[in-house]
Coordinates of C-alpha atoms in Angstrom, one line a residue:
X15 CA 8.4 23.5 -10.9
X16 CA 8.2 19.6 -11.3
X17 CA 4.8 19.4 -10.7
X18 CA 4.5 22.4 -13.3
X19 CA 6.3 20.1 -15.9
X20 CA 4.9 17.3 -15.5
X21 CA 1.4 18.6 -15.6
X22 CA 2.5 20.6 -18.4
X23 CA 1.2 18.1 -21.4
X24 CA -1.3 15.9 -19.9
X25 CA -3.9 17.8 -20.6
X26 CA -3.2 20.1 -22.9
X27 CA -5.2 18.3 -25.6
X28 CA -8.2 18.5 -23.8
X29 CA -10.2 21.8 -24.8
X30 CA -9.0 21.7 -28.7
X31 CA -10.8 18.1 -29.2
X32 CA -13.0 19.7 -32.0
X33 CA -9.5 21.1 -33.6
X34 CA -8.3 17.2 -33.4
X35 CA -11.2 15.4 -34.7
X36 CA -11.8 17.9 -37.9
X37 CA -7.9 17.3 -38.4
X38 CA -8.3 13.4 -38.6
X39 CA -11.6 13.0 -39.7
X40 CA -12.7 11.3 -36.5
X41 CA -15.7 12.1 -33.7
X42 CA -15.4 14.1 -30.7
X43 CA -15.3 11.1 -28.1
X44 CA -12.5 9.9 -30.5
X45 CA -10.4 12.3 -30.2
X46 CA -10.6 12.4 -26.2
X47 CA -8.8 9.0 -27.0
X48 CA -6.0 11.5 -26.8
X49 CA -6.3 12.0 -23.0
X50 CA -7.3 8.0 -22.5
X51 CA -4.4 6.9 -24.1
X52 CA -1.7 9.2 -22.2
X53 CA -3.4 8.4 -18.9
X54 CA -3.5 4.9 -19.6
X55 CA 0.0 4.7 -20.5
X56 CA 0.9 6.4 -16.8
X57 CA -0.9 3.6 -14.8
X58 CA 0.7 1.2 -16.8
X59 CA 4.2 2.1 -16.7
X60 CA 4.1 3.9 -12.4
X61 CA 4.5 0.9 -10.8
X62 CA 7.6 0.2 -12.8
X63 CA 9.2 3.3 -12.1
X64 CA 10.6 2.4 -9.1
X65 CA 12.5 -0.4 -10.0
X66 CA 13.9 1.2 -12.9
X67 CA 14.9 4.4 -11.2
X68 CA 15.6 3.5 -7.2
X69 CA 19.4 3.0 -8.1
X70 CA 20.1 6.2 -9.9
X71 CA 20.0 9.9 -8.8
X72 CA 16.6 11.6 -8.0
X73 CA 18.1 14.8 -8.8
X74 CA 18.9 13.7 -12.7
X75 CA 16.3 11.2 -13.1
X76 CA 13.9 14.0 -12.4
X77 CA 16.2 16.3 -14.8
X78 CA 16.2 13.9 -17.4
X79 CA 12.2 13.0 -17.5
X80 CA 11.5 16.8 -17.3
X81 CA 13.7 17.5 -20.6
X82 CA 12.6 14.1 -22.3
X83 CA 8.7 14.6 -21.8
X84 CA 9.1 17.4 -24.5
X85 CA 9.9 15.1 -27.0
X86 CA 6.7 13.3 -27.4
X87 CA 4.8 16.4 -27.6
X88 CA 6.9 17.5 -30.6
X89 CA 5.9 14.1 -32.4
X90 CA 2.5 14.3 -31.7
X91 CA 2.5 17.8 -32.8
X92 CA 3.8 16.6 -36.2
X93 CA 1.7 13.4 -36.5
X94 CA 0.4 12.6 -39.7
X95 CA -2.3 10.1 -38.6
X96 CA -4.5 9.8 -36.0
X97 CA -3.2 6.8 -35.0
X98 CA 0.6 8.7 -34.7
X99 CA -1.2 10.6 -32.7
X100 CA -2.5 8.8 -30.5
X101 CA 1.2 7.0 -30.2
X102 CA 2.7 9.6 -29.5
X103 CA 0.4 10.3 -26.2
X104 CA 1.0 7.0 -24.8
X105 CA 4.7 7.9 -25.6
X106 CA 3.9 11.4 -23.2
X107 CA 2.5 8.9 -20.8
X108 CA 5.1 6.6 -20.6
X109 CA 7.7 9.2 -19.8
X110 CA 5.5 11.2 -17.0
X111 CA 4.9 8.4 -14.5
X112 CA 8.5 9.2 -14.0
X113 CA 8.5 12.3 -13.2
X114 CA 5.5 12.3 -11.2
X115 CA 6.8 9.3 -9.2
X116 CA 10.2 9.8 -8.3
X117 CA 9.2 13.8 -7.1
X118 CA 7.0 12.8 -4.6
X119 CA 9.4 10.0 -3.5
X120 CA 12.2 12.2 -3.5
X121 CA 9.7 14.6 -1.0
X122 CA 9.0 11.8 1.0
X123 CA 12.8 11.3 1.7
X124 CA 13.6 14.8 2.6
X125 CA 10.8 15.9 4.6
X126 CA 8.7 14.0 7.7
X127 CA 5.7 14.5 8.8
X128 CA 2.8 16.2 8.6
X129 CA 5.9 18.4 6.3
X130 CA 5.7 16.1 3.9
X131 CA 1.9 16.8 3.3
X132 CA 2.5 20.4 3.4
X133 CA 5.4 20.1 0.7
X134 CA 3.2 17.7 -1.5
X135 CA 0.6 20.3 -1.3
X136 CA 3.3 22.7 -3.3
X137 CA 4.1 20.3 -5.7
X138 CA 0.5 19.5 -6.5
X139 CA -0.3 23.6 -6.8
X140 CA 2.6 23.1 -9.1
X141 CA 0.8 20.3 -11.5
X142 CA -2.3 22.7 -10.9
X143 CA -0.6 25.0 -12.3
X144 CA 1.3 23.1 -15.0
X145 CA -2.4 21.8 -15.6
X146 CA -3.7 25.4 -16.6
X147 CA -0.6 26.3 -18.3
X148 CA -0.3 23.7 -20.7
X149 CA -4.4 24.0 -21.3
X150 CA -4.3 27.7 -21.1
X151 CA -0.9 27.8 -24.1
X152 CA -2.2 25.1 -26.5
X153 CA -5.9 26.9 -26.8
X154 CA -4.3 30.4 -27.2
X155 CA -1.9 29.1 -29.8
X156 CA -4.8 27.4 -31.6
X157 CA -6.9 30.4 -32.2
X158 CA -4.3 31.8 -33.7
X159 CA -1.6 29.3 -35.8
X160 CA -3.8 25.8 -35.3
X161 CA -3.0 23.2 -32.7
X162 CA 0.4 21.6 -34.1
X163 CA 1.9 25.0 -33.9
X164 CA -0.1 25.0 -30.6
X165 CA 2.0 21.4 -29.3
X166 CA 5.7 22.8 -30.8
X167 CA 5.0 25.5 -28.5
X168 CA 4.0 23.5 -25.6
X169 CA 7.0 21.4 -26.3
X170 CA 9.3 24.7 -26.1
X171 CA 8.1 25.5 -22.4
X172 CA 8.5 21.6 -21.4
X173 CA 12.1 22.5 -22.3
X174 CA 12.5 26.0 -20.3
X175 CA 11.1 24.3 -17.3
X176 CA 13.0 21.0 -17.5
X177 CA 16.1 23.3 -17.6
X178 CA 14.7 25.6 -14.7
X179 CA 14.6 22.6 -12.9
X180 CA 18.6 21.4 -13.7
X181 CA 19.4 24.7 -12.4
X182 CA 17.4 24.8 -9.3
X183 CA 16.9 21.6 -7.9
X184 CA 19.4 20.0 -5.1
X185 CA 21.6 17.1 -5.2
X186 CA 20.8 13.9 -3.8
X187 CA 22.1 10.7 -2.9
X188 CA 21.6 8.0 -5.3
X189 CA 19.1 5.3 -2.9
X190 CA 21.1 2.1 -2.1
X191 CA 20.4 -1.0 -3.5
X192 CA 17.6 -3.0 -1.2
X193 CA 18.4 -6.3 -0.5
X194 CA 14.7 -7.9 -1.7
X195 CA 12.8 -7.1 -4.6
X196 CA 11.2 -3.7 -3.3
X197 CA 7.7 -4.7 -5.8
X198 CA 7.6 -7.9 -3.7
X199 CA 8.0 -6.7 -0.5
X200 CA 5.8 -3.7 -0.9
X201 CA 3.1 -5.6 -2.6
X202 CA 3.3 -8.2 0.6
X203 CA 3.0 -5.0 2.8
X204 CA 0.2 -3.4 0.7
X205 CA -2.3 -6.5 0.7
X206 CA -2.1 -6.3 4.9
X207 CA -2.7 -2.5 4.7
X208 CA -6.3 -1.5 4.1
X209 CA -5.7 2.4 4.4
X210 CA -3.2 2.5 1.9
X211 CA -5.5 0.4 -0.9
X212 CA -8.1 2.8 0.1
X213 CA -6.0 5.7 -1.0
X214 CA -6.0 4.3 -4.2
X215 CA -9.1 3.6 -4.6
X216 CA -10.0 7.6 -3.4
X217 CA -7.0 8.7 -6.0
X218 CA -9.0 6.8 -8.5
X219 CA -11.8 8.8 -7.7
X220 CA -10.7 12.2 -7.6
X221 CA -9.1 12.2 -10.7
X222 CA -12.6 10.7 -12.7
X223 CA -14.0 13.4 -11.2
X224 CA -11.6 16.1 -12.7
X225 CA -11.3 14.7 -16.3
X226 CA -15.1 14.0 -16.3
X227 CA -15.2 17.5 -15.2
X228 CA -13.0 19.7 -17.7
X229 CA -13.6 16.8 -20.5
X230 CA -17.4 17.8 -21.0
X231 CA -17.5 21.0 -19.3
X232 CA -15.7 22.4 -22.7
X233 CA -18.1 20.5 -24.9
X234 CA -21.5 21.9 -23.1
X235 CA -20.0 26.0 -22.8
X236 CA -19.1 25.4 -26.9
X237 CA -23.2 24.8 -27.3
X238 CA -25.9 26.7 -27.7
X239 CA -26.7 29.3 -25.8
X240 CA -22.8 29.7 -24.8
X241 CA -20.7 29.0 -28.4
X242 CA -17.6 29.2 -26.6
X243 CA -14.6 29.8 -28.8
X244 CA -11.4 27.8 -28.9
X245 CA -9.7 30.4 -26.9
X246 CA -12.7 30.8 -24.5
X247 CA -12.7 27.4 -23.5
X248 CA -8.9 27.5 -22.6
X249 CA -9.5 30.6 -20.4
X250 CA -11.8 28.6 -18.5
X251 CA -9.0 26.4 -17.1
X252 CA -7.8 29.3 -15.1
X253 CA -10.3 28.7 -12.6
X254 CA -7.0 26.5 -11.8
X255 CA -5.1 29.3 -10.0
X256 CA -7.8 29.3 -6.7
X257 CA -6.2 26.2 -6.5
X258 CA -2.6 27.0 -6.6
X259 CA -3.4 29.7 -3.8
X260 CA -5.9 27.3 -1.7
X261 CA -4.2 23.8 -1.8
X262 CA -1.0 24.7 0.5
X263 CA -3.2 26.6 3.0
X264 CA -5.3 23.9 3.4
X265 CA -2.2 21.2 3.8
X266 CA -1.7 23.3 6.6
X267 CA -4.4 21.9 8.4
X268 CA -3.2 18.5 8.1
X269 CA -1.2 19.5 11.3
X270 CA -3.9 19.9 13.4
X271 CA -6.8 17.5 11.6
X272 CA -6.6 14.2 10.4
X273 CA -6.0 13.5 6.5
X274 CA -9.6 11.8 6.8
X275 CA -11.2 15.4 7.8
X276 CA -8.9 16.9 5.2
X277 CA -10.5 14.4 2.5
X278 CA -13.8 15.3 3.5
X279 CA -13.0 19.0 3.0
X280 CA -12.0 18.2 -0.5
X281 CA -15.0 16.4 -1.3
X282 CA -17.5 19.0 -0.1
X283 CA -15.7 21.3 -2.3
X284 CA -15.6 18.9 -5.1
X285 CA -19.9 18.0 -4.7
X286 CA -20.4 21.8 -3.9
X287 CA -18.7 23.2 -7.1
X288 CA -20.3 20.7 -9.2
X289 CA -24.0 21.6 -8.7
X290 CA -22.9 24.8 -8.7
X291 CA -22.7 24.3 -12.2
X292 CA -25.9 23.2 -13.2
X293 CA -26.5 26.9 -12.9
X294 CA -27.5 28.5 -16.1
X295 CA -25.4 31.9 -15.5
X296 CA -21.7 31.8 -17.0
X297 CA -19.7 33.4 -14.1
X298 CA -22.0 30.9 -11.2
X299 CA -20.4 28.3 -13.7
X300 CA -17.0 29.2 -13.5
X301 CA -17.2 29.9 -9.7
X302 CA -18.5 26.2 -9.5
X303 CA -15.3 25.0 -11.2
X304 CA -12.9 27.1 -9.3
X305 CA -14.4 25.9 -6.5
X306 CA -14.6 22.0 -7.5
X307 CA -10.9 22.0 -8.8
X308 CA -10.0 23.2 -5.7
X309 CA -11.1 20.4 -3.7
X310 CA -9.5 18.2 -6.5
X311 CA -6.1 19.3 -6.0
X312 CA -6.7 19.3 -1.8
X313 CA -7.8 15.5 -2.1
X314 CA -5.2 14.9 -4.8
X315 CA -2.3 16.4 -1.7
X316 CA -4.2 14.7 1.4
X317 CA -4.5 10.9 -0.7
X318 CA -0.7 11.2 -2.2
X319 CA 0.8 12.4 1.4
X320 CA -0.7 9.5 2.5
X321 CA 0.6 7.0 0.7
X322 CA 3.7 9.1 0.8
X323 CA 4.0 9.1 5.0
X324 CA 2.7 5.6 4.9
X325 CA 5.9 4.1 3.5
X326 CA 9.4 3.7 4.2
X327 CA 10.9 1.0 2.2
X328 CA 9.7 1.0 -1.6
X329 CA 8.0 4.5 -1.3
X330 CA 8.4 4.8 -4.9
X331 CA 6.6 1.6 -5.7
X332 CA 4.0 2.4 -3.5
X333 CA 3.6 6.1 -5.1
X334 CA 3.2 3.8 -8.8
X335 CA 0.7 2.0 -8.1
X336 CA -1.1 5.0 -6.4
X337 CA -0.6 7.0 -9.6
X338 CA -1.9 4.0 -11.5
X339 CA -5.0 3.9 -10.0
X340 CA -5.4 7.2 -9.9
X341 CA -4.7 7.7 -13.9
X342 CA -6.9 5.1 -14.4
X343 CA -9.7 6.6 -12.8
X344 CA -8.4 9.9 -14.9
X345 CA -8.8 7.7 -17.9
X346 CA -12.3 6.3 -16.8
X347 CA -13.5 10.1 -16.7
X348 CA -13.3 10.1 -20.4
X349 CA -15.2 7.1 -21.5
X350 CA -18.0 6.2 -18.6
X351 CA -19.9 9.9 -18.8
X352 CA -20.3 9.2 -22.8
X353 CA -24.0 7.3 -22.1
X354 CA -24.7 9.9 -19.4
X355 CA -23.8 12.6 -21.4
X356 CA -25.3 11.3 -25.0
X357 CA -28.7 11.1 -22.7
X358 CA -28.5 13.8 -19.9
X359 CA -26.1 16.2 -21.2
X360 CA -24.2 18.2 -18.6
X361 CA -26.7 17.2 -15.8
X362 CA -25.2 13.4 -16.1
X363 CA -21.8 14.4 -16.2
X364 CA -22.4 16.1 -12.5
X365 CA -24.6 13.3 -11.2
X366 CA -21.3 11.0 -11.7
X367 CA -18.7 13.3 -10.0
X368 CA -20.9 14.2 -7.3
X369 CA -21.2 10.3 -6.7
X370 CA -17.2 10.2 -7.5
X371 CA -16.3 12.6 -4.5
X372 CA -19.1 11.3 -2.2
X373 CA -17.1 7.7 -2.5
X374 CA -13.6 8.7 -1.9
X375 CA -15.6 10.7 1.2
X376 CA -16.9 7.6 2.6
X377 CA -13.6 5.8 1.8
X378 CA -11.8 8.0 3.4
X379 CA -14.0 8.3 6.4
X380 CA -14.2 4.3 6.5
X381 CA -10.3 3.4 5.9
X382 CA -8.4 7.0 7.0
X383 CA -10.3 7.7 10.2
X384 CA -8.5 6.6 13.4
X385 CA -10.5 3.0 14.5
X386 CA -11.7 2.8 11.5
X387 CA -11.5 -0.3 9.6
X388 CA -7.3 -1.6 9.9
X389 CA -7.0 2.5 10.4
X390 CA -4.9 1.7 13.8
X391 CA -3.2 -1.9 12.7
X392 CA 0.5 -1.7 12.0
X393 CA 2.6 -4.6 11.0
X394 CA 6.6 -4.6 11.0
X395 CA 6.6 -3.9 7.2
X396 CA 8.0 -1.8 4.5
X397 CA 4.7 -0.2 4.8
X398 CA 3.2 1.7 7.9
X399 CA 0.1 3.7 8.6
X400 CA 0.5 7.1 9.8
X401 CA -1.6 8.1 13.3

């Protein structure tokens, strides 16, 4: 459920950019400034969130960000400018990083292991399906009432599921104070721990792939010959679901195979379902991003349970700056493929996440692997490598 909310927004302006644009008076690519901004904002403000949050709670930190994030999407629903808009993503990005953050922390703390990667797994099918929910309500909304009515209610389920999550989630004990700066000491630990700065390099990747994905995808299937509708395009985002279904059974296997191997499963389903969709036939399309999203949300659970089983002290730092790489790469996805798409069309947009996944592979293969590169060197630090 907390991955569900805070997936639940992210995205959601994503398939009704044509909706946005004719609203403003602005381009296409402008409006996916709407998804640059928000994504922006959440690798700007994750490192933070540590420091700000380690002394409080989890349980109501997470409470409060789940019920908070609605808030945002209510003002960008109502803006009356595009450049309202646009503040009140970076608003929806400031508040997520918290959310995100402090979750996988608080999974880190209460499960070990290869556990841990198994329970991260669930909480990324839950932002997998957060991600196809919020999609899946604003584009139904739109066909019918227009996208602010859309946003409103988007905003209205934020609330049901930040209270689902008061309700359901347990109690824990607020995290003593450390005795250091936990920024400092985790940053000392990170610059002597290659496999972690690999992760986020490979978080970085995985996420360009996805929004370079789903960003254009909706702008080639609304051209001739396919003249997808505003609805059609958000049914397409339930290709998300394989992933829901896939993502914990294949955690599973992190207790038998190394994360590395688990990375390179990802990545063959990531390269695999995007040539799949250079296919000209609708349904070999859709099967190509089921597929690809798939391996998305697998290397999304084997790079975050990483950094996650990597870390002791200042876990929640360490996730941050993860998530800040990896919503950078998110925010990449939406402004690198504009040359290759302006000139190739859908074909550029797949040469560059093929390349995307084959690089967190290799990374992975390089930095992950055991004796690879600083793969077996631990120090005595707030930081260790898991074996």
């Amino acid at each position: 459920m907390c991955g569900c909310a805070a997936f639940l927004g992210l995205y959601a302006t994503q398939g009704i950019l044509p909706q946005i644009a004719a609203t403003f008076g602005t381009r296409i690519e402008q409006a996916a400034l709407g998804i640059t901004v928000t994504t922006v904002a959440m690798a700007a403000t994750a490192p933070f969130v540590g420091m700000l949050t380690r002394r409080f709670d989890r349980r109501r930190v997470i409470t409060l960000a789940a019920l908070l994030v609605a808030l945002p999407t209510l003002w960008t629903a109502h803006a009356d400018s595009f450049a309202e808009f646009l503040a009140g993503r970076i608003a929806t990005g400031i508040v997520i990083p918290v959310l995100f953050a402090v979750t996988v922390s608080y999974v880190g703390e209460t499960w070990e292991g290869n556990t841990t990667t198994e329970m991260t797994s669930f909480f990324i099918a839950g932002t997998t399906l957060g991600g196809f929910g919020g999609r899946f309500i604003v584009n139904g909304v739109t066909a019918m009432s227009g996208w602010p009515r859309a946003l409103d209610a988007l905003a209205c389920a934020m609330l049901a599921a930040g209270a689902a999550i008061c309700l359901c989630l347990p109690r824990t004990r607020a995290t003593p104070p450390a005795a250091a700066d936990p920024a400092a000491m985790s940053l000392r630990a990170l610059g002597r721990n290659r496999p972690v700065l690999a992760s986020y390099f490979i978080g970085a990747c995985i996420l360009f792939s996805q929004v370079t994905t789903f960003t254009y995808v909706g702008l080639y299937l609304a051209k001739p010959p396919y003249r997808f509708g505003t609805a059609a395009i958000g049914s397409i985002y339930a290709v998300f679901l394989l992933a829901v279904v896939v993502t914990p059974m294949a955690a599973r296997l992190s207790r038998r195979r190394p994360p590395a191997d688990l990375l390179a499963l990802a990545s063959g389903l990531g390269v695999a379902g995007a040539l799949l969709t250079l296919h000209a036939g609708v349904p070999v399309i859709l099967l190509g991003l089921a597929i690809g999203s798939t391996g998305v949300f697998v290397g999304q659970a084997a790079a975050s349970a990483f950094v996650t089983r990597s870390t002791s002290e200042g876990r929640t730092f360490a996730v941050g700056l993860y998530l800040s790489f990896y919503y950078l790469g998110g925010s990449a996805g939406t402004v690198l493929p504009v040359p290759a798409w302006q000139r190739f069309g859908w074909a550029g947009c797949v040469a560059l996440v093929v390349c995307a996944h084959l690089l967190a592979a290799i990374a992975a293969w390089t930095f992950w692997k055991p004796g690879g590169i600083d793969a077996t060197r631990t120090r005595p630090s707030s930081i260790t490598t898991p074996r």
